[in-house]
PDB file of C-alpha atoms in Angstrom:
ATOM      1  CA  UNK A   1      20.557 -27.692 -58.905  1.00  0.00           C
ATOM      2  CA  UNK A   2      17.768 -27.131 -61.649  1.00  0.00           C
ATOM      3  CA  UNK A   3      17.938 -22.919 -62.366  1.00  0.00           C
ATOM      4  CA  UNK A   4      14.250 -21.842 -62.211  1.00  0.00           C
ATOM      5  CA  UNK A   5      14.247 -18.077 -65.006  1.00  0.00           C
ATOM      6  CA  UNK A   6      11.601 -16.574 -65.345  1.00  0.00           C
ATOM      7  CA  UNK A   7      12.035 -14.380 -68.931  1.00  0.00           C
ATOM      8  CA  UNK A   8      11.471 -10.731 -66.961  1.00  0.00           C
ATOM      9  CA  UNK A   9      14.796 -11.925 -66.504  1.00  0.00           C
ATOM     10  CA  UNK A  10      16.525 -13.162 -69.546  1.00  0.00           C
ATOM     11  CA  UNK A  11      15.462  -9.140 -70.699  1.00  0.00           C
ATOM     12  CA  UNK A  12      18.664  -8.420 -72.597  1.00  0.00           C
ATOM     13  CA  UNK A  13      21.269 -10.646 -72.461  1.00  0.00           C
ATOM     14  CA  UNK A  14      20.094 -12.160 -76.412  1.00  0.00           C
ATOM     15  CA  UNK A  15      19.483 -10.446 -79.283  1.00  0.00           C
ATOM     16  CA  UNK A  16      17.704 -11.135 -81.949  1.00  0.00           C
ATOM     17  CA  UNK A  17      20.720 -12.111 -84.049  1.00  0.00           C
ATOM     18  CA  UNK A  18      21.315 -14.662 -81.542  1.00  0.00           C
ATOM     19  CA  UNK A  19      18.774 -15.926 -80.800  1.00  0.00           C
ATOM     20  CA  UNK A  20      18.148 -16.528 -84.893  1.00  0.00           C
ATOM     21  CA  UNK A  21      21.630 -18.617 -84.921  1.00  0.00           C
ATOM     22  CA  UNK A  22      21.054 -20.597 -82.040  1.00  0.00           C
ATOM     23  CA  UNK A  23      17.679 -22.078 -83.684  1.00  0.00           C
ATOM     24  CA  UNK A  24      19.608 -22.533 -87.108  1.00  0.00           C
ATOM     25  CA  UNK A  25      22.292 -24.501 -84.642  1.00  0.00           C
ATOM     26  CA  UNK A  26      19.021 -26.283 -83.638  1.00  0.00           C
ATOM     27  CA  UNK A  27      17.238 -27.042 -86.972  1.00  0.00           C
ATOM     28  CA  UNK A  28      21.053 -28.257 -88.033  1.00  0.00           C
ATOM     29  CA  UNK A  29      20.928 -30.720 -85.468  1.00  0.00           C
ATOM     30  CA  UNK A  30      17.696 -31.765 -85.767  1.00  0.00           C
ATOM     31  CA  UNK A  31      18.628 -32.652 -89.862  1.00  0.00           C
ATOM     32  CA  UNK A  32      21.451 -34.490 -87.961  1.00  0.00           C
ATOM     33  CA  UNK A  33      19.677 -36.405 -85.724  1.00  0.00           C
ATOM     34  CA  UNK A  34      15.813 -35.977 -86.958  1.00  0.00           C
ATOM     35  CA  UNK A  35      14.765 -38.764 -84.813  1.00  0.00           C
ATOM     36  CA  UNK A  36      15.257 -37.181 -81.417  1.00  0.00           C
ATOM     37  CA  UNK A  37      12.649 -35.110 -82.501  1.00  0.00           C
ATOM     38  CA  UNK A  38       8.722 -35.549 -82.419  1.00  0.00           C
ATOM     39  CA  UNK A  39       5.776 -33.292 -83.938  1.00  0.00           C
ATOM     40  CA  UNK A  40       4.040 -31.073 -81.808  1.00  0.00           C
ATOM     41  CA  UNK A  41       1.386 -32.332 -79.431  1.00  0.00           C
ATOM     42  CA  UNK A  42      -1.493 -30.569 -79.295  1.00  0.00           C
ATOM     43  CA  UNK A  43      -4.859 -31.778 -77.084  1.00  0.00           C
ATOM     44  CA  UNK A  44      -8.044 -29.215 -77.904  1.00  0.00           C
ATOM     45  CA  UNK A  45     -11.527 -28.559 -75.997  1.00  0.00           C
ATOM     46  CA  UNK A  46     -13.696 -25.879 -78.167  1.00  0.00           C
ATOM     47  CA  UNK A  47     -11.774 -23.296 -77.733  1.00  0.00           C
ATOM     48  CA  UNK A  48      -8.968 -24.609 -74.941  1.00  0.00           C
ATOM     49  CA  UNK A  49      -5.972 -25.434 -76.401  1.00  0.00           C
ATOM     50  CA  UNK A  50      -2.729 -27.520 -74.373  1.00  0.00           C
ATOM     51  CA  UNK A  51       0.229 -27.954 -76.616  1.00  0.00           C
ATOM     52  CA  UNK A  52       3.496 -29.446 -75.503  1.00  0.00           C
ATOM     53  CA  UNK A  53       6.508 -29.922 -78.467  1.00  0.00           C
ATOM     54  CA  UNK A  54       9.277 -32.716 -77.211  1.00  0.00           C
ATOM     55  CA  UNK A  55      12.956 -33.117 -78.988  1.00  0.00           C
ATOM     56  CA  UNK A  56      16.519 -31.788 -78.482  1.00  0.00           C
ATOM     57  CA  UNK A  57      19.512 -31.046 -79.673  1.00  0.00           C
ATOM     58  CA  UNK A  58      22.872 -33.613 -79.477  1.00  0.00           C
ATOM     59  CA  UNK A  59      25.437 -31.397 -80.323  1.00  0.00           C
ATOM     60  CA  UNK A  60      24.571 -29.215 -76.992  1.00  0.00           C
ATOM     61  CA  UNK A  61      23.986 -32.433 -75.059  1.00  0.00           C
ATOM     62  CA  UNK A  62      20.433 -30.685 -73.763  1.00  0.00           C
ATOM     63  CA  UNK A  63      17.025 -32.411 -74.675  1.00  0.00           C
ATOM     64  CA  UNK A  64      13.400 -31.363 -73.446  1.00  0.00           C
ATOM     65  CA  UNK A  65      10.185 -29.891 -73.565  1.00  0.00           C
ATOM     66  CA  UNK A  66       7.962 -26.789 -73.441  1.00  0.00           C
ATOM     67  CA  UNK A  67       4.373 -26.780 -73.404  1.00  0.00           C
ATOM     68  CA  UNK A  68       2.187 -23.901 -73.703  1.00  0.00           C
ATOM     69  CA  UNK A  69      -2.311 -23.378 -72.949  1.00  0.00           C
ATOM     70  CA  UNK A  70      -4.527 -21.190 -75.262  1.00  0.00           C
ATOM     71  CA  UNK A  71      -7.841 -19.653 -75.369  1.00  0.00           C
ATOM     72  CA  UNK A  72      -9.329 -18.429 -78.544  1.00  0.00           C
ATOM     73  CA  UNK A  73     -11.708 -15.895 -80.491  1.00  0.00           C
ATOM     74  CA  UNK A  74     -12.541 -16.216 -83.732  1.00  0.00           C
ATOM     75  CA  UNK A  75     -14.427 -13.501 -85.999  1.00  0.00           C
ATOM     76  CA  UNK A  76     -14.090 -12.523 -89.483  1.00  0.00           C
ATOM     77  CA  UNK A  77     -12.849 -15.659 -90.743  1.00  0.00           C
ATOM     78  CA  UNK A  78      -9.845 -14.637 -88.505  1.00  0.00           C
ATOM     79  CA  UNK A  79      -8.074 -16.775 -85.423  1.00  0.00           C
ATOM     80  CA  UNK A  80      -6.588 -14.968 -82.178  1.00  0.00           C
ATOM     81  CA  UNK A  81      -5.924 -14.785 -78.550  1.00  0.00           C
ATOM     82  CA  UNK A  82      -8.070 -14.622 -76.325  1.00  0.00           C
ATOM     83  CA  UNK A  83      -5.992 -15.471 -73.367  1.00  0.00           C
ATOM     84  CA  UNK A  84      -2.350 -17.354 -73.277  1.00  0.00           C
ATOM     85  CA  UNK A  85      -0.240 -17.860 -70.458  1.00  0.00           C
ATOM     86  CA  UNK A  86       2.941 -18.141 -70.543  1.00  0.00           C
ATOM     87  CA  UNK A  87       5.393 -21.036 -71.980  1.00  0.00           C
ATOM     88  CA  UNK A  88       7.053 -22.889 -69.704  1.00  0.00           C
ATOM     89  CA  UNK A  89      10.918 -24.703 -71.068  1.00  0.00           C
ATOM     90  CA  UNK A  90      12.445 -27.415 -69.080  1.00  0.00           C
ATOM     91  CA  UNK A  91      15.772 -28.799 -70.393  1.00  0.00           C
ATOM     92  CA  UNK A  92      18.071 -31.493 -69.182  1.00  0.00           C
ATOM     93  CA  UNK A  93      21.614 -32.398 -69.699  1.00  0.00           C
ATOM     94  CA  UNK A  94      20.984 -35.221 -72.219  1.00  0.00           C
ATOM     95  CA  UNK A  95      24.456 -37.238 -70.884  1.00  0.00           C
ATOM     96  CA  UNK A  96      23.616 -36.963 -67.075  1.00  0.00           C
ATOM     97  CA  UNK A  97      19.948 -37.461 -67.681  1.00  0.00           C
ATOM     98  CA  UNK A  98      19.947 -34.646 -64.738  1.00  0.00           C
ATOM     99  CA  UNK A  99      18.030 -30.860 -64.695  1.00  0.00           C
ATOM    100  CA  UNK A 100      19.491 -28.095 -65.572  1.00  0.00           C
ATOM    101  CA  UNK A 101      16.317 -25.350 -66.131  1.00  0.00           C
ATOM    102  CA  UNK A 102      13.381 -24.731 -66.363  1.00  0.00           C
ATOM    103  CA  UNK A 103      12.301 -20.678 -67.673  1.00  0.00           C
ATOM    104  CA  UNK A 104       8.789 -19.594 -67.479  1.00  0.00           C
ATOM    105  CA  UNK A 105       8.061 -17.339 -70.318  1.00  0.00           C
ATOM    106  CA  UNK A 106       8.818 -16.923 -73.544  1.00  0.00           C
ATOM    107  CA  UNK A 107      12.226 -15.022 -74.341  1.00  0.00           C
ATOM    108  CA  UNK A 108      11.630 -10.752 -74.333  1.00  0.00           C
ATOM    109  CA  UNK A 109      12.790 -10.421 -77.559  1.00  0.00           C
ATOM    110  CA  UNK A 110      11.714  -7.312 -79.154  1.00  0.00           C
ATOM    111  CA  UNK A 111      11.855  -3.661 -77.389  1.00  0.00           C
ATOM    112  CA  UNK A 112       8.981  -2.718 -78.208  1.00  0.00           C
ATOM    113  CA  UNK A 113       6.587  -5.669 -76.645  1.00  0.00           C
ATOM    114  CA  UNK A 114       4.758  -4.919 -72.858  1.00  0.00           C
ATOM    115  CA  UNK A 115       4.834  -8.763 -70.867  1.00  0.00           C
ATOM    116  CA  UNK A 116       2.061  -9.674 -71.550  1.00  0.00           C
ATOM    117  CA  UNK A 117       2.480 -10.277 -75.250  1.00  0.00           C
ATOM    118  CA  UNK A 118       5.713 -11.792 -74.810  1.00  0.00           C
ATOM    119  CA  UNK A 119       4.771 -15.222 -75.655  1.00  0.00           C
ATOM    120  CA  UNK A 120       5.500 -17.089 -78.797  1.00  0.00           C
ATOM    121  CA  UNK A 121       8.308 -15.107 -79.620  1.00  0.00           C
ATOM    122  CA  UNK A 122       9.816 -18.742 -81.890  1.00  0.00           C
ATOM    123  CA  UNK A 123       7.909 -18.273 -84.404  1.00  0.00           C
ATOM    124  CA  UNK A 124       9.418 -15.414 -85.943  1.00  0.00           C
ATOM    125  CA  UNK A 125      13.100 -16.370 -84.796  1.00  0.00           C
ATOM    126  CA  UNK A 126      12.436 -19.891 -86.952  1.00  0.00           C
ATOM    127  CA  UNK A 127      10.910 -18.256 -89.860  1.00  0.00           C
ATOM    128  CA  UNK A 128      14.181 -15.445 -89.904  1.00  0.00           C
ATOM    129  CA  UNK A 129      16.047 -19.444 -90.103  1.00  0.00           C
ATOM    130  CA  UNK A 130      14.279 -20.618 -92.962  1.00  0.00           C
ATOM    131  CA  UNK A 131      12.995 -17.439 -94.785  1.00  0.00           C
ATOM    132  CA  UNK A 132      17.524 -16.623 -94.675  1.00  0.00           C
ATOM    133  CA  UNK A 133      18.370 -20.280 -96.156  1.00  0.00           C
ATOM    134  CA  UNK A 134      15.948 -19.565 -99.431  1.00  0.00           C
ATOM    135  CA  UNK A 135      15.198 -16.108 -99.853  1.00  0.00           C
ATOM    136  CA  UNK A 136      17.688 -13.888-102.811  1.00  0.00           C
ATOM    137  CA  UNK A 137      20.291 -12.656-100.864  1.00  0.00           C
ATOM    138  CA  UNK A 138      19.597  -9.417-103.138  1.00  0.00           C
ATOM    139  CA  UNK A 139      16.359  -8.877-101.222  1.00  0.00           C
ATOM    140  CA  UNK A 140      15.171  -4.790-101.105  1.00  0.00           C
ATOM    141  CA  UNK A 141      11.046  -5.001-100.773  1.00  0.00           C
ATOM    142  CA  UNK A 142       9.036  -7.093 -98.152  1.00  0.00           C
ATOM    143  CA  UNK A 143       5.886  -7.850 -98.445  1.00  0.00           C
ATOM    144  CA  UNK A 144       3.910  -7.811 -95.879  1.00  0.00           C
ATOM    145  CA  UNK A 145       0.613  -9.321 -94.373  1.00  0.00           C
ATOM    146  CA  UNK A 146      -0.329  -9.470 -90.255  1.00  0.00           C
ATOM    147  CA  UNK A 147      -0.454  -5.865 -87.990  1.00  0.00           C
ATOM    148  CA  UNK A 148      -0.312  -7.976 -85.405  1.00  0.00           C
ATOM    149  CA  UNK A 149       2.350  -9.917 -82.379  1.00  0.00           C
ATOM    150  CA  UNK A 150       3.623 -11.964 -85.307  1.00  0.00           C
ATOM    151  CA  UNK A 151       3.790  -9.613 -87.977  1.00  0.00           C
ATOM    152  CA  UNK A 152       5.720  -6.957 -85.895  1.00  0.00           C
ATOM    153  CA  UNK A 153       7.897  -9.946 -84.919  1.00  0.00           C
ATOM    154  CA  UNK A 154       8.356 -10.782 -87.965  1.00  0.00           C
ATOM    155  CA  UNK A 155       9.011  -7.639 -89.788  1.00  0.00           C
ATOM    156  CA  UNK A 156      11.642  -7.193 -87.596  1.00  0.00           C
ATOM    157  CA  UNK A 157      13.321 -10.937 -87.877  1.00  0.00           C
ATOM    158  CA  UNK A 158      12.966 -10.320 -91.800  1.00  0.00           C
ATOM    159  CA  UNK A 159      14.796  -6.973 -91.631  1.00  0.00           C
ATOM    160  CA  UNK A 160      17.510  -8.776 -89.458  1.00  0.00           C
ATOM    161  CA  UNK A 161      18.434 -11.449 -91.663  1.00  0.00           C
ATOM    162  CA  UNK A 162      18.135  -9.076 -94.970  1.00  0.00           C
ATOM    163  CA  UNK A 163      18.778  -5.632 -93.660  1.00  0.00           C
ATOM    164  CA  UNK A 164      18.791  -4.353 -97.599  1.00  0.00           C
ATOM    165  CA  UNK A 165      14.992  -4.098 -97.190  1.00  0.00           C
ATOM    166  CA  UNK A 166      14.362  -0.851 -98.283  1.00  0.00           C
ATOM    167  CA  UNK A 167      10.461  -0.580 -98.540  1.00  0.00           C
ATOM    168  CA  UNK A 168       8.292  -2.793 -96.562  1.00  0.00           C
ATOM    169  CA  UNK A 169       4.500  -3.016 -98.101  1.00  0.00           C
ATOM    170  CA  UNK A 170       2.390  -3.978 -96.191  1.00  0.00           C
ATOM    171  CA  UNK A 171      -1.562  -5.040 -95.629  1.00  0.00           C
ATOM    172  CA  UNK A 172      -3.841  -5.791 -92.753  1.00  0.00           C
ATOM    173  CA  UNK A 173      -7.805  -5.463 -93.594  1.00  0.00           C
ATOM    174  CA  UNK A 174      -8.149  -2.707 -90.645  1.00  0.00           C
ATOM    175  CA  UNK A 175      -7.119   1.167 -91.739  1.00  0.00           C
ATOM    176  CA  UNK A 176      -6.524   1.323 -87.943  1.00  0.00           C
ATOM    177  CA  UNK A 177      -4.566  -1.479 -87.401  1.00  0.00           C
ATOM    178  CA  UNK A 178      -2.173  -0.365 -90.442  1.00  0.00           C
ATOM    179  CA  UNK A 179      -1.595   3.458 -89.047  1.00  0.00           C
ATOM    180  CA  UNK A 180      -1.423   1.896 -85.700  1.00  0.00           C
ATOM    181  CA  UNK A 181       1.686  -0.270 -87.011  1.00  0.00           C
ATOM    182  CA  UNK A 182       2.752   2.326 -88.911  1.00  0.00           C
ATOM    183  CA  UNK A 183       3.561   4.778 -86.318  1.00  0.00           C
ATOM    184  CA  UNK A 184       4.610   2.004 -83.133  1.00  0.00           C
ATOM    185  CA  UNK A 185       6.735  -0.099 -85.917  1.00  0.00           C
ATOM    186  CA  UNK A 186       8.555   2.700 -88.025  1.00  0.00           C
ATOM    187  CA  UNK A 187      10.923   4.116 -85.870  1.00  0.00           C
ATOM    188  CA  UNK A 188      12.658   0.672 -85.572  1.00  0.00           C
ATOM    189  CA  UNK A 189      13.485  -0.146 -89.138  1.00  0.00           C
ATOM    190  CA  UNK A 190      14.994   1.856 -91.758  1.00  0.00           C
ATOM    191  CA  UNK A 191      13.135   0.171 -93.937  1.00  0.00           C
ATOM    192  CA  UNK A 192      10.205   2.854 -95.653  1.00  0.00           C
ATOM    193  CA  UNK A 193       6.474   1.091 -93.858  1.00  0.00           C
ATOM    194  CA  UNK A 194       4.227   1.762 -96.481  1.00  0.00           C
ATOM    195  CA  UNK A 195       0.372   1.052 -96.083  1.00  0.00           C
ATOM    196  CA  UNK A 196      -1.392  -0.500 -98.818  1.00  0.00           C
ATOM    197  CA  UNK A 197      -5.719  -0.818 -99.610  1.00  0.00           C
ATOM    198  CA  UNK A 198      -5.336  -3.511-102.211  1.00  0.00           C
ATOM    199  CA  UNK A 199      -3.888  -6.723-100.407  1.00  0.00           C
ATOM    200  CA  UNK A 200      -2.555  -7.625-104.121  1.00  0.00           C
ATOM    201  CA  UNK A 201      -0.227  -4.977-103.973  1.00  0.00           C
ATOM    202  CA  UNK A 202       2.099  -7.013-101.239  1.00  0.00           C
ATOM    203  CA  UNK A 203       3.048  -8.591-103.463  1.00  0.00           C
ATOM    204  CA  UNK A 204       3.985  -6.601-106.498  1.00  0.00           C
ATOM    205  CA  UNK A 205       7.189  -6.254-107.185  1.00  0.00           C
ATOM    206  CA  UNK A 206       8.268  -7.799-103.177  1.00  0.00           C
ATOM    207  CA  UNK A 207      11.482  -9.764-103.334  1.00  0.00           C
ATOM    208  CA  UNK A 208      10.331 -11.547-100.347  1.00  0.00           C
ATOM    209  CA  UNK A 209       6.219 -11.938 -99.198  1.00  0.00           C
ATOM    210  CA  UNK A 210       6.131 -13.034 -95.493  1.00  0.00           C
ATOM    211  CA  UNK A 211       2.133 -13.192 -94.545  1.00  0.00           C
ATOM    212  CA  UNK A 212       2.023 -13.121 -90.998  1.00  0.00           C
ATOM    213  CA  UNK A 213      -1.613 -13.484 -89.646  1.00  0.00           C
ATOM    214  CA  UNK A 214      -4.628 -14.651 -87.695  1.00  0.00           C
ATOM    215  CA  UNK A 215      -6.716 -15.981 -90.246  1.00  0.00           C
ATOM    216  CA  UNK A 216      -8.377 -18.470 -91.458  1.00  0.00           C
ATOM    217  CA  UNK A 217      -9.038 -18.149 -95.037  1.00  0.00           C
ATOM    218  CA  UNK A 218      -6.040 -17.295 -97.773  1.00  0.00           C
ATOM    219  CA  UNK A 219      -4.424 -13.731 -98.514  1.00  0.00           C
ATOM    220  CA  UNK A 220      -1.494 -14.992-101.048  1.00  0.00           C
ATOM    221  CA  UNK A 221      -2.870 -15.831-104.071  1.00  0.00           C
ATOM    222  CA  UNK A 222      -0.442 -17.939-106.551  1.00  0.00           C
ATOM    223  CA  UNK A 223      -0.825 -15.858-109.238  1.00  0.00           C
ATOM    224  CA  UNK A 224       0.102 -12.516-107.875  1.00  0.00           C
ATOM    225  CA  UNK A 225       3.699 -13.833-107.960  1.00  0.00           C
ATOM    226  CA  UNK A 226       6.934 -13.217-109.910  1.00  0.00           C
ATOM    227  CA  UNK A 227       9.660 -15.008-110.428  1.00  0.00           C
ATOM    228  CA  UNK A 228      12.472 -15.426-107.697  1.00  0.00           C
ATOM    229  CA  UNK A 229       9.696 -13.927-104.896  1.00  0.00           C
ATOM    230  CA  UNK A 230      10.607 -16.708-101.457  1.00  0.00           C
ATOM    231  CA  UNK A 231       7.410 -17.407 -99.227  1.00  0.00           C
ATOM    232  CA  UNK A 232       7.257 -17.163 -96.095  1.00  0.00           C
ATOM    233  CA  UNK A 233       4.179 -18.375 -94.427  1.00  0.00           C
ATOM    234  CA  UNK A 234       3.283 -18.923 -90.876  1.00  0.00           C
ATOM    235  CA  UNK A 235      -0.100 -20.567 -89.626  1.00  0.00           C
ATOM    236  CA  UNK A 236      -0.246 -23.987 -89.196  1.00  0.00           C
ATOM    237  CA  UNK A 237      -2.970 -26.275 -88.577  1.00  0.00           C
ATOM    238  CA  UNK A 238      -7.014 -25.722 -86.660  1.00  0.00           C
ATOM    239  CA  UNK A 239      -7.488 -29.107 -86.992  1.00  0.00           C
ATOM    240  CA  UNK A 240      -9.175 -29.567 -83.331  1.00  0.00           C
ATOM    241  CA  UNK A 241     -11.110 -26.290 -83.733  1.00  0.00           C
ATOM    242  CA  UNK A 242     -12.363 -27.584 -87.440  1.00  0.00           C
ATOM    243  CA  UNK A 243     -12.536 -31.297 -86.594  1.00  0.00           C
ATOM    244  CA  UNK A 244     -14.948 -29.341 -82.886  1.00  0.00           C
ATOM    245  CA  UNK A 245     -17.317 -27.623 -85.654  1.00  0.00           C
ATOM    246  CA  UNK A 246     -15.603 -24.114 -84.627  1.00  0.00           C
ATOM    247  CA  UNK A 247     -14.854 -22.976 -88.025  1.00  0.00           C
ATOM    248  CA  UNK A 248     -15.738 -24.337 -91.470  1.00  0.00           C
ATOM    249  CA  UNK A 249     -13.223 -24.883 -93.020  1.00  0.00           C
ATOM    250  CA  UNK A 250      -9.037 -26.050 -92.068  1.00  0.00           C
ATOM    251  CA  UNK A 251      -7.066 -23.057 -91.536  1.00  0.00           C
ATOM    252  CA  UNK A 252      -5.081 -21.495 -94.871  1.00  0.00           C
ATOM    253  CA  UNK A 253      -3.152 -18.775 -95.342  1.00  0.00           C
ATOM    254  CA  UNK A 254      -1.866 -18.853 -99.386  1.00  0.00           C
ATOM    255  CA  UNK A 255      -3.755 -20.942-101.699  1.00  0.00           C
ATOM    256  CA  UNK A 256      -3.223 -24.123-103.929  1.00  0.00           C
ATOM    257  CA  UNK A 257      -1.593 -21.522-106.901  1.00  0.00           C
ATOM    258  CA  UNK A 258       1.519 -20.922-104.353  1.00  0.00           C
ATOM    259  CA  UNK A 259       2.479 -24.208-104.489  1.00  0.00           C
ATOM    260  CA  UNK A 260       1.750 -24.955-107.884  1.00  0.00           C
ATOM    261  CA  UNK A 261       3.653 -21.802-108.983  1.00  0.00           C
ATOM    262  CA  UNK A 262       6.945 -22.651-106.243  1.00  0.00           C
ATOM    263  CA  UNK A 263       9.809 -24.915-107.415  1.00  0.00           C
ATOM    264  CA  UNK A 264      11.299 -24.869-104.039  1.00  0.00           C
ATOM    265  CA  UNK A 265       9.185 -25.996-100.930  1.00  0.00           C
ATOM    266  CA  UNK A 266      10.218 -26.456 -97.273  1.00  0.00           C
ATOM    267  CA  UNK A 267       8.583 -26.950 -94.190  1.00  0.00           C
ATOM    268  CA  UNK A 268      10.054 -26.349 -90.610  1.00  0.00           C
ATOM    269  CA  UNK A 269       8.195 -30.315 -90.293  1.00  0.00           C
ATOM    270  CA  UNK A 270       6.524 -32.250 -92.874  1.00  0.00           C
ATOM    271  CA  UNK A 271       5.631 -34.515 -90.550  1.00  0.00           C
ATOM    272  CA  UNK A 272       3.734 -31.731 -88.447  1.00  0.00           C
ATOM    273  CA  UNK A 273       1.673 -30.758 -91.587  1.00  0.00           C
ATOM    274  CA  UNK A 274       1.300 -34.355 -92.377  1.00  0.00           C
ATOM    275  CA  UNK A 275      -0.280 -35.337 -88.772  1.00  0.00           C
ATOM    276  CA  UNK A 276      -2.321 -32.241 -88.375  1.00  0.00           C
ATOM    277  CA  UNK A 277      -3.727 -32.065 -91.989  1.00  0.00           C
ATOM    278  CA  UNK A 278      -1.874 -28.709 -91.908  1.00  0.00           C
ATOM    279  CA  UNK A 279      -4.171 -27.407 -94.768  1.00  0.00           C
ATOM    280  CA  UNK A 280      -1.517 -24.884 -96.905  1.00  0.00           C
ATOM    281  CA  UNK A 281       0.300 -28.274 -97.612  1.00  0.00           C
ATOM    282  CA  UNK A 282      -1.928 -31.120 -97.202  1.00  0.00           C
ATOM    283  CA  UNK A 283      -4.485 -29.282 -99.002  1.00  0.00           C
ATOM    284  CA  UNK A 284      -2.546 -28.904-102.602  1.00  0.00           C
ATOM    285  CA  UNK A 285      -0.471 -32.816-101.938  1.00  0.00           C
ATOM    286  CA  UNK A 286      -4.500 -34.132-101.864  1.00  0.00           C
ATOM    287  CA  UNK A 287      -5.175 -32.392-104.736  1.00  0.00           C
ATOM    288  CA  UNK A 288      -1.976 -33.343-106.636  1.00  0.00           C
ATOM    289  CA  UNK A 289      -0.530 -30.354-107.163  1.00  0.00           C
ATOM    290  CA  UNK A 290       2.931 -31.508-106.244  1.00  0.00           C
ATOM    291  CA  UNK A 291       3.345 -35.126-103.177  1.00  0.00           C
ATOM    292  CA  UNK A 292       5.215 -35.325 -99.655  1.00  0.00           C
ATOM    293  CA  UNK A 293       8.280 -36.318-101.451  1.00  0.00           C
ATOM    294  CA  UNK A 294       8.555 -32.935-103.086  1.00  0.00           C
ATOM    295  CA  UNK A 295       8.659 -31.448-100.134  1.00  0.00           C
ATOM    296  CA  UNK A 296      11.519 -31.463 -97.603  1.00  0.00           C
ATOM    297  CA  UNK A 297      12.448 -30.721 -93.918  1.00  0.00           C
ATOM    298  CA  UNK A 298      14.252 -27.241 -92.998  1.00  0.00           C
ATOM    299  CA  UNK A 299      16.819 -29.615 -90.991  1.00  0.00           C
ATOM    300  CA  UNK A 300      17.040 -30.990 -94.605  1.00  0.00           C
ATOM    301  CA  UNK A 301      17.943 -28.235 -96.130  1.00  0.00           C
ATOM    302  CA  UNK A 302      20.275 -27.086 -93.398  1.00  0.00           C
ATOM    303  CA  UNK A 303      22.123 -29.832 -93.452  1.00  0.00           C
ATOM    304  CA  UNK A 304      22.330 -30.669 -97.293  1.00  0.00           C
ATOM    305  CA  UNK A 305      20.190 -33.938 -97.597  1.00  0.00           C
ATOM    306  CA  UNK A 306      17.471 -30.676 -99.147  1.00  0.00           C
ATOM    307  CA  UNK A 307      18.092 -28.564-102.164  1.00  0.00           C
ATOM    308  CA  UNK A 308      16.925 -24.783-101.520  1.00  0.00           C
ATOM    309  CA  UNK A 309      17.218 -22.130-104.620  1.00  0.00           C
ATOM    310  CA  UNK A 310      18.639 -22.647-107.282  1.00  0.00           C
ATOM    311  CA  UNK A 311      18.839 -19.498-109.388  1.00  0.00           C
ATOM    312  CA  UNK A 312      18.078 -16.133-108.768  1.00  0.00           C
ATOM    313  CA  UNK A 313      14.336 -17.077-110.649  1.00  0.00           C
ATOM    314  CA  UNK A 314      12.886 -19.067-108.902  1.00  0.00           C
ATOM    315  CA  UNK A 315       9.838 -19.108-106.647  1.00  0.00           C
ATOM    316  CA  UNK A 316      10.925 -20.650-103.448  1.00  0.00           C
ATOM    317  CA  UNK A 317       8.598 -21.594 -99.931  1.00  0.00           C
ATOM    318  CA  UNK A 318       9.069 -21.890 -96.435  1.00  0.00           C
ATOM    319  CA  UNK A 319       5.618 -23.295 -94.782  1.00  0.00           C
ATOM    320  CA  UNK A 320       6.910 -22.478 -91.004  1.00  0.00           C
ATOM    321  CA  UNK A 321       4.740 -24.965 -89.672  1.00  0.00           C
ATOM    322  CA  UNK A 322       6.184 -26.155 -86.086  1.00  0.00           C
ATOM    323  CA  UNK A 323       7.957 -24.062 -83.904  1.00  0.00           C
ATOM    324  CA  UNK A 324       9.408 -27.327 -82.077  1.00  0.00           C
ATOM    325  CA  UNK A 325      12.864 -27.044 -82.273  1.00  0.00           C
ATOM    326  CA  UNK A 326      12.922 -23.898 -80.167  1.00  0.00           C
TER     327      UNK A 326
END
């Protein structure tokens, strides 16, 4: 008989570290059997969106999908959730084809969040997997763009994979949000949190830069980067929103210069970036900055089919553009 599990029942049972390990294993499986996963499918009507993520892990003998529904608002170049329904995960035994479990709600991994904000926790965990594989092991300074839900989660996930981080410089457009972020998050990390007024200061002397925003416009620029830095970015596609006229241009979190400066670029799913015309990768390819053949998938990196960082001076980029294996 299949289990019906509410996310609330899982609170405290799985740590951030355990979630990162599990997701790493999932993407390793994807690298070994890429045909056992498919790009996320989205349908859109005005500000309403439905997303479905199919895939399987052959080593765990599990396959299935998860789906979610959101409505959006658009203010000042940023895209925000107006409302988001609970995500639903459906898992099958791939060997017997029997339904194993239905989970309602995302994993409650972050103790500082109220229950209504539990959705979408897989984003920061997937970011941690790719970042861990590419960033220098001696990272001491984190630069963080974004102080909202994903900003808070990425602060924790980045400090989890790089516990040597001593200082975090962060930026958002609102001074009030920056102050609230410090008050809320400082008790949860040992690193010193430092709010800055100029977004360029986030990148200065940072070992690891994380863009965890709701922006539709670049917040990070290639000429700000320094040798040895790693960049992780999370915004994916607003193709449906753009095509229906709610925004004026495809969504970006960094400019073409970031890709131009990088010696290694990894995506969660290159196929997803092509299908959705995700501008952080699609536009640099269109503009001749990089080719699709020069971008590898996370699964390929984890299985050794693709190369990652080669030395401490390289600039590396992880485009966390899909959560399909979570």
